[in-house]
Coordinates of C-alpha atoms in Angstrom, one line a residue:
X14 CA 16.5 9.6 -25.6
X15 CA 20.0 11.1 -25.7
X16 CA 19.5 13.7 -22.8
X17 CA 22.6 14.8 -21.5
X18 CA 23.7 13.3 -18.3
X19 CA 22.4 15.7 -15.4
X20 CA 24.9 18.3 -13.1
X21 CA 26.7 16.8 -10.5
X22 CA 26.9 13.4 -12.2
X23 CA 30.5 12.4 -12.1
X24 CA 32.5 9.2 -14.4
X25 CA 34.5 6.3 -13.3
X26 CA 36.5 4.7 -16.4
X27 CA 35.4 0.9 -16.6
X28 CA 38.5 -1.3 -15.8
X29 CA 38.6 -2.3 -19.6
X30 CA 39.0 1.0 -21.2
X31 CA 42.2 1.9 -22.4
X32 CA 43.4 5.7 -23.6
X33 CA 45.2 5.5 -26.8
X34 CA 46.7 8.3 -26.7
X35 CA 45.3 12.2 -25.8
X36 CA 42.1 11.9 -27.6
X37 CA 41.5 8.1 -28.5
X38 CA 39.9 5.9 -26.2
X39 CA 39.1 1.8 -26.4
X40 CA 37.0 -0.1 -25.1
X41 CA 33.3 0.0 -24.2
X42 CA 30.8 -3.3 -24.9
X43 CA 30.5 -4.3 -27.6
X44 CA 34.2 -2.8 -28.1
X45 CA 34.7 0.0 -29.9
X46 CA 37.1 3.0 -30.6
X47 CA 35.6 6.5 -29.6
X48 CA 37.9 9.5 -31.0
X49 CA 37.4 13.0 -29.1
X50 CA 37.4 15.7 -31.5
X51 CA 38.9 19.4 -29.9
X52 CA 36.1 20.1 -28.0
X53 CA 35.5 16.6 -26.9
X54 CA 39.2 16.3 -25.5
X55 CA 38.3 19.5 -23.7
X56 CA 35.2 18.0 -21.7
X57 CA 37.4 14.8 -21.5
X58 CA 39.7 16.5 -19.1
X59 CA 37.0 18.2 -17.4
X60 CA 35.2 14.8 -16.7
X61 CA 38.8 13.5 -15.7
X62 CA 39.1 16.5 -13.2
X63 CA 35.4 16.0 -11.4
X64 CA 31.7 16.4 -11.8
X65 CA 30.0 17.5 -14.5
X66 CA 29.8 21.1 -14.6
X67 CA 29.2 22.2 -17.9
X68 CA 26.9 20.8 -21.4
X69 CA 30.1 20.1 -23.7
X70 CA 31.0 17.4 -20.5
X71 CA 27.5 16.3 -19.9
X72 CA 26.8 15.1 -23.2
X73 CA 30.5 13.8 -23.8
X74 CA 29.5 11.5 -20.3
X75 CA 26.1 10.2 -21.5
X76 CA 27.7 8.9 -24.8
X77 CA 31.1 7.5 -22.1
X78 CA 28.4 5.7 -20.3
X79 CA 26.0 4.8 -22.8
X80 CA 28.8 3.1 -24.6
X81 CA 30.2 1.3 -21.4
X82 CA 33.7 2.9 -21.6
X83 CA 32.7 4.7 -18.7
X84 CA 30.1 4.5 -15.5
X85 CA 28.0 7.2 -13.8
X86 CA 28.6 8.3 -10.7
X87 CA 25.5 9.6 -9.1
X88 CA 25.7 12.5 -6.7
X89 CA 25.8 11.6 -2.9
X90 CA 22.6 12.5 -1.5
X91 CA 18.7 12.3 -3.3
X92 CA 15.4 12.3 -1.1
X93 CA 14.6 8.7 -0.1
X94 CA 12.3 7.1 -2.9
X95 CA 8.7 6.6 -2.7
X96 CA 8.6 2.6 -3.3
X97 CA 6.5 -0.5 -3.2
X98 CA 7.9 -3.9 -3.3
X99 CA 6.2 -6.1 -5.2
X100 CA 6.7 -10.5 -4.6
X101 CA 4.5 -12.8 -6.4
X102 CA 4.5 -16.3 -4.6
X103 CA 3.7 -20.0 -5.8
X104 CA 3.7 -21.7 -1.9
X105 CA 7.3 -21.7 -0.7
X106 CA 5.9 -20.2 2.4
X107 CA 9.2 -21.2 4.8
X108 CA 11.0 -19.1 1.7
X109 CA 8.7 -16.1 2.1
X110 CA 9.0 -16.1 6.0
X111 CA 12.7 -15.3 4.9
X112 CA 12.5 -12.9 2.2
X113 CA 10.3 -10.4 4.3
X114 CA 12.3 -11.1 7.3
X115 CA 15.6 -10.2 5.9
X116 CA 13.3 -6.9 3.9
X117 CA 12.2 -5.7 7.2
X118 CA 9.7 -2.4 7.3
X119 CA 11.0 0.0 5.4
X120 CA 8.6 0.4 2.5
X121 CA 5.4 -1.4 2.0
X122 CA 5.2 -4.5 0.8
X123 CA 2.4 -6.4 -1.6
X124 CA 2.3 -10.4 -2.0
X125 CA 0.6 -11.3 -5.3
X126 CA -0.1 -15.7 -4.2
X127 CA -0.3 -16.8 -7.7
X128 CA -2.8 -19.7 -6.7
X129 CA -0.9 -21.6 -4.0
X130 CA -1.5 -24.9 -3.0
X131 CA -1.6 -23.7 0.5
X132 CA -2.6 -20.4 0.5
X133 CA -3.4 -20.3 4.2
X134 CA 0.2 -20.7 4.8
X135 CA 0.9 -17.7 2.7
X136 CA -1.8 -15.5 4.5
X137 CA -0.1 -16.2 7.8
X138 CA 3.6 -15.2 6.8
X139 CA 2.1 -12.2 5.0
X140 CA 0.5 -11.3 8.1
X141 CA 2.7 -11.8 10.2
X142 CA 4.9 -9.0 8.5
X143 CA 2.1 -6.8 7.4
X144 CA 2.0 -6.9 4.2
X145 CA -0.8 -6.4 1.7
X146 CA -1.5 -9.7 0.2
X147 CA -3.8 -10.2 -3.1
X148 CA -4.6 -13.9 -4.5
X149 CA -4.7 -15.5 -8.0
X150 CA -7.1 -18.3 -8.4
X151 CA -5.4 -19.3 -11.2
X152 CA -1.5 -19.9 -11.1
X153 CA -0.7 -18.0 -14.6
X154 CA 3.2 -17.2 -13.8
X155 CA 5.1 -15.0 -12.1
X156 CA 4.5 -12.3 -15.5
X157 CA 0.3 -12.5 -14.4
X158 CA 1.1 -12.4 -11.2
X159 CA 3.1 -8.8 -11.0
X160 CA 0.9 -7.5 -13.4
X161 CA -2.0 -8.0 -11.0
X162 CA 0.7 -6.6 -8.3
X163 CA 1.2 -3.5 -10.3
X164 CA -2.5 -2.8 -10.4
X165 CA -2.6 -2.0 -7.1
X166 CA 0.6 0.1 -6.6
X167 CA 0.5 3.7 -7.1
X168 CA 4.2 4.4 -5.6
X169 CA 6.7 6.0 -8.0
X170 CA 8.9 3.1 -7.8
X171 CA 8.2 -0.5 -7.7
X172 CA 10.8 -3.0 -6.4
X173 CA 10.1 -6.7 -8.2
X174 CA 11.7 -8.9 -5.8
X175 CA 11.0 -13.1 -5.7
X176 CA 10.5 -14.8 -2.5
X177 CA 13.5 -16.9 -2.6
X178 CA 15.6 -14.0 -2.5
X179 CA 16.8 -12.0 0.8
X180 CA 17.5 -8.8 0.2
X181 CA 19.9 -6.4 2.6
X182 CA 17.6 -4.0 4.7
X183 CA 18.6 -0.6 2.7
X184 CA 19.1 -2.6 -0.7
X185 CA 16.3 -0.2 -1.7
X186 CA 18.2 3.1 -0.9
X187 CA 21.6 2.4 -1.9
X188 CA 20.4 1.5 -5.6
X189 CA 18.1 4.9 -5.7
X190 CA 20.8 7.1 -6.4
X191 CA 20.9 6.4 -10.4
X192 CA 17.2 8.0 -10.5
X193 CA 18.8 11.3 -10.3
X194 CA 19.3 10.5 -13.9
X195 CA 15.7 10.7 -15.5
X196 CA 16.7 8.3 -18.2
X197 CA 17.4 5.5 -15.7
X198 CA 14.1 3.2 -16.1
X199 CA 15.7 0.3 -13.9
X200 CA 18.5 -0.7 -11.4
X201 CA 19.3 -4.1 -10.8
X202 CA 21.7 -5.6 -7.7
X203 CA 23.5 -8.4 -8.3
X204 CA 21.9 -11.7 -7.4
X205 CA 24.4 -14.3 -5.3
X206 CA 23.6 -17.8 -4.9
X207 CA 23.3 -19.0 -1.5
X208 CA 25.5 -22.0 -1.6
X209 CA 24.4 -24.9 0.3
X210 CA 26.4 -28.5 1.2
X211 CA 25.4 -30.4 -1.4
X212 CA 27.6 -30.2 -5.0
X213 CA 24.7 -29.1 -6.8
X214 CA 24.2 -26.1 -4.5
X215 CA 28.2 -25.3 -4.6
X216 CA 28.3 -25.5 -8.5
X217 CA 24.7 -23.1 -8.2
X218 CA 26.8 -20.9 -6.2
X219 CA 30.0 -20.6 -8.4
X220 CA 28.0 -20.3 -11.8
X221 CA 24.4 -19.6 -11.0
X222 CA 22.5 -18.0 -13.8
X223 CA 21.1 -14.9 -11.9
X224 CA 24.9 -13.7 -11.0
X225 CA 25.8 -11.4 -13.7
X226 CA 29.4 -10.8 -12.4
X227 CA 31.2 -8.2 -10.0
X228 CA 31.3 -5.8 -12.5
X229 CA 28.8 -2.9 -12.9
X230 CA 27.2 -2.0 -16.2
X231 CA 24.7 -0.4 -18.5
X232 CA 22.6 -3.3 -19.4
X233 CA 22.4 -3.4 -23.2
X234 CA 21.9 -6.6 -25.8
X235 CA 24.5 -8.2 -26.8
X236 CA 26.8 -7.0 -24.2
X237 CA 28.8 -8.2 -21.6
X238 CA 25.2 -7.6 -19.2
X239 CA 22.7 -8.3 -21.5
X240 CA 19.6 -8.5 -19.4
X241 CA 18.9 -8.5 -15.5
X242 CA 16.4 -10.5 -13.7
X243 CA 13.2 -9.2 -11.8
X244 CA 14.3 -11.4 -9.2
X245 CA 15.7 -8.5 -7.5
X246 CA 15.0 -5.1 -9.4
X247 CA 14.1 -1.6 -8.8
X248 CA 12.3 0.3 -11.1
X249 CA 11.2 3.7 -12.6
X250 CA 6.9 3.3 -12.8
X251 CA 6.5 5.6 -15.6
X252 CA 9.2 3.8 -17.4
X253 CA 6.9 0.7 -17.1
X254 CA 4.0 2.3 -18.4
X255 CA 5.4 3.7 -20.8
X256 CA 6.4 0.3 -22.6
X257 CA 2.5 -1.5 -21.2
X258 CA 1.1 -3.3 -24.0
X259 CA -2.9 -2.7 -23.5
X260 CA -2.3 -2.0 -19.9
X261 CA -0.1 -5.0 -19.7
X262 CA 3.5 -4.2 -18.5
X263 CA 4.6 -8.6 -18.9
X264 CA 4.3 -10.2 -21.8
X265 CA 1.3 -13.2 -20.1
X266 CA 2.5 -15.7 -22.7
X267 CA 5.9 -16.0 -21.2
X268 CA 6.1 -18.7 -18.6
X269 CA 9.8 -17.8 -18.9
X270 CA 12.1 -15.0 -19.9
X271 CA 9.3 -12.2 -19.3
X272 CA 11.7 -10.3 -17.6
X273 CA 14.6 -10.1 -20.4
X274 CA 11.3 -9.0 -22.4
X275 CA 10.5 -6.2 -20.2
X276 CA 14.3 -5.0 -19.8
X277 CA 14.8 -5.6 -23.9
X278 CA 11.5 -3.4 -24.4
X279 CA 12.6 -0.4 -21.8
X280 CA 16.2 -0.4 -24.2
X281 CA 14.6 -0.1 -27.3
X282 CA 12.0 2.6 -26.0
X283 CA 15.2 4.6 -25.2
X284 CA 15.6 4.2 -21.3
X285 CA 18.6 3.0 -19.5
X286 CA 19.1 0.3 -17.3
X287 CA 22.0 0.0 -14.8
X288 CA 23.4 -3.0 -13.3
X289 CA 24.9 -1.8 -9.9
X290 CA 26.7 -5.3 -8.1
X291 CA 27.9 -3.0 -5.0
X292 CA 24.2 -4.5 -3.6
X293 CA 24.1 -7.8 -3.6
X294 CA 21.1 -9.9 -2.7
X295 CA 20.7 -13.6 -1.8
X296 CA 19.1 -15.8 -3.8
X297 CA 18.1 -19.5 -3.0
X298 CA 18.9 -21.7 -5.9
X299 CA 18.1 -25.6 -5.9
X300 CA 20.6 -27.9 -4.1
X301 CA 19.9 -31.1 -5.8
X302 CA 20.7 -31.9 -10.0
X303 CA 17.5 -32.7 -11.0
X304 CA 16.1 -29.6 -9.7
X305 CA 19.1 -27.1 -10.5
X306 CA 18.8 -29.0 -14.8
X307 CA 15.2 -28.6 -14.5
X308 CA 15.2 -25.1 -13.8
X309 CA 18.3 -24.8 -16.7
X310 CA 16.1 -26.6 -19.0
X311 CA 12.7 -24.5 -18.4
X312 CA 15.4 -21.1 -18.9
X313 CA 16.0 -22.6 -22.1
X314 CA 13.1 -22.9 -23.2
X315 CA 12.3 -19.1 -23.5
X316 CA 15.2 -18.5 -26.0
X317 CA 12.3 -18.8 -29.0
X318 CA 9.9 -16.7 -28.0
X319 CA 12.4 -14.2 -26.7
X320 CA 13.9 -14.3 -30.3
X321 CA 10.6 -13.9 -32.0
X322 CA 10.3 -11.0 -29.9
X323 CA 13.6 -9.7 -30.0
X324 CA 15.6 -10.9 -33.2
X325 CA 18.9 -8.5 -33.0
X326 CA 19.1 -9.1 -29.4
X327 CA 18.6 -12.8 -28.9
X328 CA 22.1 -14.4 -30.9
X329 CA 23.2 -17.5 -29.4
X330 CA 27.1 -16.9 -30.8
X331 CA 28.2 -14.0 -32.9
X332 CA 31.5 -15.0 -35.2
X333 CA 33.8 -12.4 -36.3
X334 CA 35.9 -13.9 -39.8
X335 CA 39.3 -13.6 -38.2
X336 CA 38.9 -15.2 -34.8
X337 CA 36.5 -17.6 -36.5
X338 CA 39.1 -18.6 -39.0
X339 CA 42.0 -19.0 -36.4
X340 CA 39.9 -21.3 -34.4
X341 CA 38.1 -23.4 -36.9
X342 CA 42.1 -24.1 -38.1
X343 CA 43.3 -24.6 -34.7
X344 CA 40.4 -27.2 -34.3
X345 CA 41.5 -28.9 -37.5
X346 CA 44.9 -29.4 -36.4
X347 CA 46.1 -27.1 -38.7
X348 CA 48.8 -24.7 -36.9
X349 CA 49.8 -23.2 -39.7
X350 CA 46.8 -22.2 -41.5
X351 CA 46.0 -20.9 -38.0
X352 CA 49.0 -18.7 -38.0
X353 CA 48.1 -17.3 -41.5
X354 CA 44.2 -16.5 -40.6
X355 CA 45.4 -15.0 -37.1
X356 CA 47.9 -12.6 -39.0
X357 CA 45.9 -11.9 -41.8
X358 CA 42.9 -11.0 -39.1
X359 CA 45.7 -8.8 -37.4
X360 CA 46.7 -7.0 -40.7
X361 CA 42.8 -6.4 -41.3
X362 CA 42.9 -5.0 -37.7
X363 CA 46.0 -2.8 -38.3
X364 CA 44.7 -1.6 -41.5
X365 CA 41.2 -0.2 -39.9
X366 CA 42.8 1.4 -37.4
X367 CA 45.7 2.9 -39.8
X368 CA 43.0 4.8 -42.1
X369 CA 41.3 5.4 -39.2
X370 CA 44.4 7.2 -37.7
X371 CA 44.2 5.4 -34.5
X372 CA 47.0 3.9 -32.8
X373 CA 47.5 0.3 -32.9
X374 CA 48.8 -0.1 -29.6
X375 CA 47.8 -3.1 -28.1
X376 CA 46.2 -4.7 -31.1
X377 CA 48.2 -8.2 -30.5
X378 CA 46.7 -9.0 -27.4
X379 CA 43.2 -7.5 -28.4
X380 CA 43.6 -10.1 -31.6
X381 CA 44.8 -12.9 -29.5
X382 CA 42.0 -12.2 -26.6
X383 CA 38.7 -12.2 -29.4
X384 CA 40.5 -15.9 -30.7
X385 CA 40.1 -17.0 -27.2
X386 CA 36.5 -15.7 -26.5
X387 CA 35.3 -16.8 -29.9
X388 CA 37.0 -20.8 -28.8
X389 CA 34.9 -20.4 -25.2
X390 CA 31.8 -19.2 -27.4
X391 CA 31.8 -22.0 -30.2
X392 CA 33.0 -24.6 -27.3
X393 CA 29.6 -23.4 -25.4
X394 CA 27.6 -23.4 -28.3
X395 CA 28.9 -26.8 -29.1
X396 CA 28.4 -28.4 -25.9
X397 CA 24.6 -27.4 -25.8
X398 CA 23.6 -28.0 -29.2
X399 CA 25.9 -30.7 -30.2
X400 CA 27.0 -32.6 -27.2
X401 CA 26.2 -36.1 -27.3
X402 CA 28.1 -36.0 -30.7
X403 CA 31.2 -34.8 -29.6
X404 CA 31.2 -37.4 -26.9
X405 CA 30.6 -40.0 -29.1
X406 CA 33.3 -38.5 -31.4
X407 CA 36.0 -38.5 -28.2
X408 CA 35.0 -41.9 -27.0
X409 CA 35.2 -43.9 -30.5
X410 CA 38.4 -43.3 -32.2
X411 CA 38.1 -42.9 -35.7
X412 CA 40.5 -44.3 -38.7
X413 CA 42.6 -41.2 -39.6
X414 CA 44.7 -39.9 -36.6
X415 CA 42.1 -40.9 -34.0
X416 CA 44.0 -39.3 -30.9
X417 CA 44.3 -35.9 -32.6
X418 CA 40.7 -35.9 -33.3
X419 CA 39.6 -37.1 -29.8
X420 CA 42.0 -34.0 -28.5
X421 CA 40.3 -31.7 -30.7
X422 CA 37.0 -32.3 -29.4
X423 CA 38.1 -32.8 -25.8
X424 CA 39.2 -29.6 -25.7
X425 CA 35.8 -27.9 -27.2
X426 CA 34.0 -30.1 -24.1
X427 CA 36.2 -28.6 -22.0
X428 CA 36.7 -25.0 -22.7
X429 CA 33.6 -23.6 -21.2
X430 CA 34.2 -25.8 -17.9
X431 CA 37.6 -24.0 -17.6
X432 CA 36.5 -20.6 -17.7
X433 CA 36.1 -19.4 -15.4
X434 CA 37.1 -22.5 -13.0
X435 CA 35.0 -20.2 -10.3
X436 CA 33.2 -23.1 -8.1
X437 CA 35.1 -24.4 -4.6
X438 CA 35.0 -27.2 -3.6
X439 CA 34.2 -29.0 -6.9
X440 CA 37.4 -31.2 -8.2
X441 CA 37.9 -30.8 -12.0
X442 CA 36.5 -33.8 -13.0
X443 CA 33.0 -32.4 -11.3
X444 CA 33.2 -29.3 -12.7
X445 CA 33.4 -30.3 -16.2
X446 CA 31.0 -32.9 -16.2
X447 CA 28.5 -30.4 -14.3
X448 CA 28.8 -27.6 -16.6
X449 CA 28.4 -30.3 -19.9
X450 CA 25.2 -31.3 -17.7
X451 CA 24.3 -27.7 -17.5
X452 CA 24.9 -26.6 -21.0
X453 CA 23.2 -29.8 -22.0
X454 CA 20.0 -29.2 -20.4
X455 CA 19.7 -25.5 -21.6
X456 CA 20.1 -26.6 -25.1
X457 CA 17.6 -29.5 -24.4
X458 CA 15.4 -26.4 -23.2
X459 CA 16.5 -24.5 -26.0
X460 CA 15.5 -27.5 -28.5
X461 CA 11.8 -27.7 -26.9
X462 CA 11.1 -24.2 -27.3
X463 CA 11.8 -24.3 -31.0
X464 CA 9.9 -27.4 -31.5
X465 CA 7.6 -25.5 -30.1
X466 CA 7.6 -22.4 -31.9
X467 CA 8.1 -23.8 -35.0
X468 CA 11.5 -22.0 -35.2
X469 CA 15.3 -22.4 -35.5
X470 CA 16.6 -19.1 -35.2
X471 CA 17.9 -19.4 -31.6
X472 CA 20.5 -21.7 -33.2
X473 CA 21.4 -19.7 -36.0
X474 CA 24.8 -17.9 -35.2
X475 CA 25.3 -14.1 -36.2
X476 CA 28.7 -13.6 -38.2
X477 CA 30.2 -10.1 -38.5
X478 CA 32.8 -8.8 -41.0
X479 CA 34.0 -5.6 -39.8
X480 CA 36.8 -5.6 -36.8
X481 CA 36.1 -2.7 -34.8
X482 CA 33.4 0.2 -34.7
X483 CA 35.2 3.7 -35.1
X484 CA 33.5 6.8 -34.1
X485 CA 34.6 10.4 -33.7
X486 CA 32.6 12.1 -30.8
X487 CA 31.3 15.7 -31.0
X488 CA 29.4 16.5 -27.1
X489 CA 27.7 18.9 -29.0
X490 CA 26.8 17.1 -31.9
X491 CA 26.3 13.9 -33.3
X492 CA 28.7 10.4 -32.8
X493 CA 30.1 10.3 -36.5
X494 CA 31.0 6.9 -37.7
X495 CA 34.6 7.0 -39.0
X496 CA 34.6 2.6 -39.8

């Protein structure tokens, strides 16, 4: 679906994009460079100037925003949205009390109890707020449980929201703007982490899963937002239908990751999902290590299945040659080899962007910024799949030039524990050994589910060969590929 993006729609640049010069723009996620032809420039300057006002600008926006260089700007006022919000529950009835507390009366409200151990409990929160609740007798997951929710919703929207969560009261009108696009299937807020005292609850609050960052964006695989939870998320019901697989909008096997399923499915069926962190919605995450690594560990256990599901989508690390090269040599204590792979990679860079006919300004720090996101990546990927051996290999000095060694691999532990060094009131020391515990027990999970699954591709890195994607943008036509 490549409607254009409707009148009255207006474009904020995203903070990353850079203007090469009067018709050559950088940026976007996965980066790319997008060259206006004449008529593109022309609704460039018109999108620059205000709304959207005529085709030539419409169509140059939806390909802006569809390629992240650029966000939508919905207009100002649209009729308030017919909604239901929909909370499946497992007990946790002190949780509940808060959720529909802080969700007040605004739209109606169904309570799916997914076979609670105490479901009287449940009943008497539920009642006590009015809202409809329906029970499992069998606790299938929270995929079952808003299936059986959706059954009995007949509202245009639907608002998935999880008890531990406490929404604003008008969470639910300030996200319905991006309807006004009809290609928007789902709008998520961003999901905070109610910190607590405990370190567990502070480091929960400073690098919580769910918290997808202050920074809006279309939510698209392998981007910088790849996915949004249904712990919070407000969505288009026709959009759901449409992707229902025999009447069944979540996938029932998934214990875990049903809801990257469902967001992966509505992207490849064509819709667009926003992510929209101007909302922000608590969420209760556990205060204690075993709980907060248990909870890591059961995420990481849906990475096979997901990638069954979704191959292209579900890459644990993506290499590119040059900044692959640069740190692989870097890592071997090998400066100057470094220095020969990082300026070859730059040439290769210039060169694209040369035939291309794209100015190469800024190239050096673009170069020098993919070496240090691809040393963060392979220190991550390191840490969860490898771990143990790299501190084995740091605390047993070997024969040949032990201390350079131990530094090597000290500093893959530590890279992904120092950025970003986000968590207060967690000394160094703690935040390192916290995130190693973290990635740890993800790749633990990660290792079950392929056992499980009888798989290994959600350990098998993707590697990519070309620098940059090139395209010259018609609004009238079609996005040619230039490199």
């Amino acid at each position: 679906m490549t409607e254009p993006l409707p009148a009255g729609f207006a474009i904020v640049i995203d903070a990353d994009t850079k203007q090469l010069d009067r018709t050559t723009l950088f940026g976007g996620s996965p980066a790319r460079v997008m060259r206006l032809s004449a008529s593109g420039a022309a609704a460039w300057q018109e999108l620059r100037a205000g709304p959207v006002r005529s085709r030539p600008a419409a169509a140059l926006a939806r390909r802006l925003t569809d390629a992240g260089l650029a966000h939508p700007r919905p207009p100002a006022t649209i009729e308030p949205l017919a909604a239901t919000v929909l909370i499946p529950v497992h007990d946790r009835p002190v949780l509940l009390e808060r959720c529909l507390t802080a969700l007040g009366h605004a739209h109606p409200v169904v309570i799916v109890d997914d076979a609670s151990a105490d479901p009287d409990a449940v009943a008497a929160v539920a009642a006590r707020h009015g809202a409809r609740l329906l029970r499992r007798d069998t606790n299938r997951g929270p995929a079952a449980a808003r299936d059986t929710g959706l059954d009995q919703v007949d509202t245009e929207f639907v608002a998935f929201l999880d008890s531990d969560c406490a929404p604003p009261p008008r969470w639910i009108d300030d996200l319905a703007a991006h309807f006004a696009d009809p290609l928007v299937a789902a709008v998520a807020p961003r999901v905070v982490a109610v910190p607590s005292g405990s370190a567990a609850g502070r480091y929960a609050a400073a690098f919580g899963s769910l918290d997808l960052g202050a920074r809006e964006a279309r939510v698209v695989p392998s981007s910088r937002v790849a996915y949004v939870p249904t712990a919070a998320l407000l969505i288009r019901r026709r959009a759901v239908d449409d992707v229902a697989v025999d009447g069944t909008v979540f996938d029932p096997a998934l214990r875990y990751g049903e809801d990257v399923d469902l967001v992966w499915r509505l992207h490849e069926a064509g819709w667009r999902i926003r992510y929209d962190p101007t909302v922000r919605v608590e969420h209760r995450e556990p205060d204690t290590w075993p709980a907060l690594l248990a909870r890591r560990f059961r995420y990481g256990t849906s990475a096979a299945p997901l990638t069954l599901r979704h191959p292209a989508a579900m890459r644990p690390l993506v290499l590119h040659a040059g900044p692959t090269a640069t740190v692989a040599a870097l890592l071997a204590r090998r400066p100057l080899l470094a220095l020969a792979a990082f300026i070859a990679y730059v040439a290769g860079f210039a060169r694209t962007l040369h035939r291309a006919r794209i100015p190469a300004n800024g190239l050096l720090w673009v170069s020098a910024d993919a070496v240090r996101q691809t040393g963060i990546g392979v220190g991550r990927y390191l840490c969860q799949f490898a771990a143990p051996l790299l501190l084995v290999g740091v605390l047993r000095p070997g024969r040949r030039n032990p201390w350079g060694r131990r530094a090597s691999l000290a500093v893959v532990l530590l890279s992904p524990a120092l950025t970003p060094a986000r968590a207060r009131g967690l000394g160094l020391r703690a935040r390192v050994l916290a995130r190693l515990a973290d990635d740890i027990a993800y790749g633990a999970g990660v290792l079950a589910g392929c056992t499980a699954h009888r798989t290994v591709r959600p350990l098998v890195p993707a590697f990519s060969f070309r620098p940059l994607r090139v395209a010259t943008v018609r609004p009238q036509g079609t996005e040619r590929r230039t490199s």
